[in-house]
JSON list of C-alpha atoms in Angstrom, two decimals:
[
{"chain": "Y", "resi": 1028, "resn": "MET", "atom": "CA", "xyz": [77.62, 101.34, 53.44]},
{"chain": "Y", "resi": 1029, "resn": "PRO", "atom": "CA", "xyz": [80.92, 102.10, 55.26]},
{"chain": "Y", "resi": 1030, "resn": "ALA", "atom": "CA", "xyz": [83.50, 99.35, 55.56]},
{"chain": "Y", "resi": 1031, "resn": "ALA", "atom": "CA", "xyz": [83.82, 97.74, 58.99]},
{"chain": "Y", "resi": 1032, "resn": "ARG", "atom": "CA", "xyz": [86.71, 99.15, 60.98]},
{"chain": "Y", "resi": 1033, "resn": "ILE", "atom": "CA", "xyz": [89.44, 96.57, 61.04]},
{"chain": "Y", "resi": 1034, "resn": "PRO", "atom": "CA", "xyz": [92.52, 97.42, 63.11]},
{"chain": "Y", "resi": 1035, "resn": "ASP", "atom": "CA", "xyz": [95.81, 97.59, 61.27]},
{"chain": "Y", "resi": 1036, "resn": "ILE", "atom": "CA", "xyz": [97.92, 94.48, 61.63]},
{"chain": "Y", "resi": 1037, "resn": "THR", "atom": "CA", "xyz": [101.38, 95.11, 63.04]},
{"chain": "Y", "resi": 1038, "resn": "PRO", "atom": "CA", "xyz": [104.03, 93.61, 60.78]},
{"chain": "Y", "resi": 1039, "resn": "GLN", "atom": "CA", "xyz": [106.07, 90.86, 62.42]},
{"chain": "Y", "resi": 1040, "resn": "ARG", "atom": "CA", "xyz": [109.30, 92.87, 62.13]},
{"chain": "Y", "resi": 1041, "resn": "ASP", "atom": "CA", "xyz": [107.71, 95.63, 64.25]},
{"chain": "Y", "resi": 1042, "resn": "HIS", "atom": "CA", "xyz": [106.51, 93.16, 66.85]},
{"chain": "Y", "resi": 1043, "resn": "VAL", "atom": "CA", "xyz": [109.89, 92.13, 68.26]},
{"chain": "Y", "resi": 1044, "resn": "VAL", "atom": "CA", "xyz": [110.51, 92.52, 71.99]},
{"chain": "Y", "resi": 1045, "resn": "THR", "atom": "CA", "xyz": [113.49, 91.65, 74.13]},
{"chain": "Y", "resi": 1046, "resn": "ALA", "atom": "CA", "xyz": [113.34, 88.73, 76.53]},
{"chain": "Y", "resi": 1047, "resn": "ARG", "atom": "CA", "xyz": [113.41, 91.23, 79.38]},
{"chain": "Y", "resi": 1048, "resn": "GLU", "atom": "CA", "xyz": [110.40, 93.11, 78.01]},
{"chain": "Y", "resi": 1049, "resn": "ALA", "atom": "CA", "xyz": [108.54, 89.84, 77.54]},
{"chain": "Y", "resi": 1050, "resn": "LEU", "atom": "CA", "xyz": [109.23, 88.57, 81.06]},
{"chain": "Y", "resi": 1051, "resn": "GLU", "atom": "CA", "xyz": [109.42, 91.73, 83.17]},
{"chain": "Y", "resi": 1052, "resn": "GLY", "atom": "CA", "xyz": [105.70, 92.04, 83.95]},
{"chain": "Y", "resi": 1053, "resn": "LEU", "atom": "CA", "xyz": [105.38, 88.40, 84.97]},
{"chain": "Y", "resi": 1054, "resn": "TYR", "atom": "CA", "xyz": [108.57, 88.58, 87.04]},
{"chain": "Y", "resi": 1055, "resn": "LEU", "atom": "CA", "xyz": [107.34, 91.64, 88.95]},
{"chain": "Y", "resi": 1056, "resn": "LYS", "atom": "CA", "xyz": [103.95, 90.03, 89.56]},
{"chain": "Y", "resi": 1057, "resn": "LEU", "atom": "CA", "xyz": [105.56, 86.84, 90.87]},
{"chain": "Y", "resi": 1058, "resn": "GLU", "atom": "CA", "xyz": [107.98, 88.82, 93.04]},
{"chain": "Y", "resi": 1059, "resn": "GLN", "atom": "CA", "xyz": [105.06, 90.69, 94.61]},
{"chain": "Y", "resi": 1060, "resn": "GLU", "atom": "CA", "xyz": [103.11, 87.47, 95.17]},
{"chain": "Y", "resi": 1061, "resn": "VAL", "atom": "CA", "xyz": [106.11, 85.85, 96.86]},
{"chain": "Y", "resi": 1062, "resn": "GLU", "atom": "CA", "xyz": [106.54, 88.81, 99.20]},
{"chain": "Y", "resi": 1063, "resn": "VAL", "atom": "CA", "xyz": [102.85, 88.78, 100.13]},
{"chain": "Y", "resi": 1064, "resn": "ARG", "atom": "CA", "xyz": [103.01, 85.06, 100.90]},
{"chain": "Y", "resi": 1065, "resn": "LEU", "atom": "CA", "xyz": [106.19, 85.41, 102.95]},
{"chain": "Y", "resi": 1066, "resn": "VAL", "atom": "CA", "xyz": [104.74, 88.25, 105.01]},
{"chain": "Y", "resi": 1067, "resn": "ALA", "atom": "CA", "xyz": [101.48, 86.32, 105.54]},
{"chain": "Y", "resi": 1068, "resn": "ALA", "atom": "CA", "xyz": [103.42, 83.26, 106.72]},
{"chain": "Y", "resi": 1069, "resn": "ALA", "atom": "CA", "xyz": [105.52, 85.38, 109.06]},
{"chain": "Y", "resi": 1070, "resn": "LEU", "atom": "CA", "xyz": [102.40, 87.04, 110.51]},
{"chain": "Y", "resi": 1071, "resn": "ARG", "atom": "CA", "xyz": [100.82, 83.62, 111.11]},
{"chain": "Y", "resi": 1072, "resn": "ALA", "atom": "CA", "xyz": [104.03, 82.60, 112.90]},
{"chain": "Y", "resi": 1073, "resn": "GLY", "atom": "CA", "xyz": [103.73, 85.60, 115.21]},
{"chain": "Y", "resi": 1074, "resn": "TRP", "atom": "CA", "xyz": [106.21, 88.01, 113.62]},
{"chain": "Y", "resi": 1075, "resn": "SER", "atom": "CA", "xyz": [105.35, 91.64, 113.10]},
{"chain": "Y", "resi": 1076, "resn": "ALA", "atom": "CA", "xyz": [105.02, 92.95, 109.55]},
{"chain": "Y", "resi": 1077, "resn": "LYS", "atom": "CA", "xyz": [108.16, 95.06, 110.10]},
{"chain": "Y", "resi": 1078, "resn": "GLU", "atom": "CA", "xyz": [110.15, 92.01, 111.23]},
{"chain": "Y", "resi": 1079, "resn": "ALA", "atom": "CA", "xyz": [108.95, 90.09, 108.19]},
{"chain": "Y", "resi": 1080, "resn": "LEU", "atom": "CA", "xyz": [109.85, 92.88, 105.76]},
{"chain": "Y", "resi": 1081, "resn": "ASP", "atom": "CA", "xyz": [113.25, 93.34, 107.42]},
{"chain": "Y", "resi": 1082, "resn": "ALA", "atom": "CA", "xyz": [113.93, 89.61, 107.07]},
{"chain": "Y", "resi": 1083, "resn": "ILE", "atom": "CA", "xyz": [112.89, 89.66, 103.39]},
{"chain": "Y", "resi": 1084, "resn": "ASP", "atom": "CA", "xyz": [115.17, 92.64, 102.76]},
{"chain": "Y", "resi": 1085, "resn": "GLN", "atom": "CA", "xyz": [118.04, 90.80, 104.46]},
{"chain": "Y", "resi": 1086, "resn": "LEU", "atom": "CA", "xyz": [117.43, 87.70, 102.34]},
{"chain": "Y", "resi": 1087, "resn": "ARG", "atom": "CA", "xyz": [117.53, 89.83, 99.18]},
{"chain": "Y", "resi": 1088, "resn": "ALA", "atom": "CA", "xyz": [120.76, 91.49, 100.30]},
{"chain": "Y", "resi": 1089, "resn": "ASP", "atom": "CA", "xyz": [122.37, 88.12, 101.06]},
{"chain": "Y", "resi": 1090, "resn": "ALA", "atom": "CA", "xyz": [121.32, 86.76, 97.66]},
{"chain": "Y", "resi": 1091, "resn": "ALA", "atom": "CA", "xyz": [122.79, 89.70, 95.77]}
]
């Protein structure tokens, strides 16, 4: 009877990631969610999508 296939366990020393690698996916997801919510709020307020995106771009430029 063949042994059950058990995946190899990655040693702890090979499992190290940088803080950036650990947080980057979540950061990008949150950034996208924020932009969607801002555009949705702007559309509800009567702005066009282009106006909303231009305003978001301006906010990012001012924050940099």
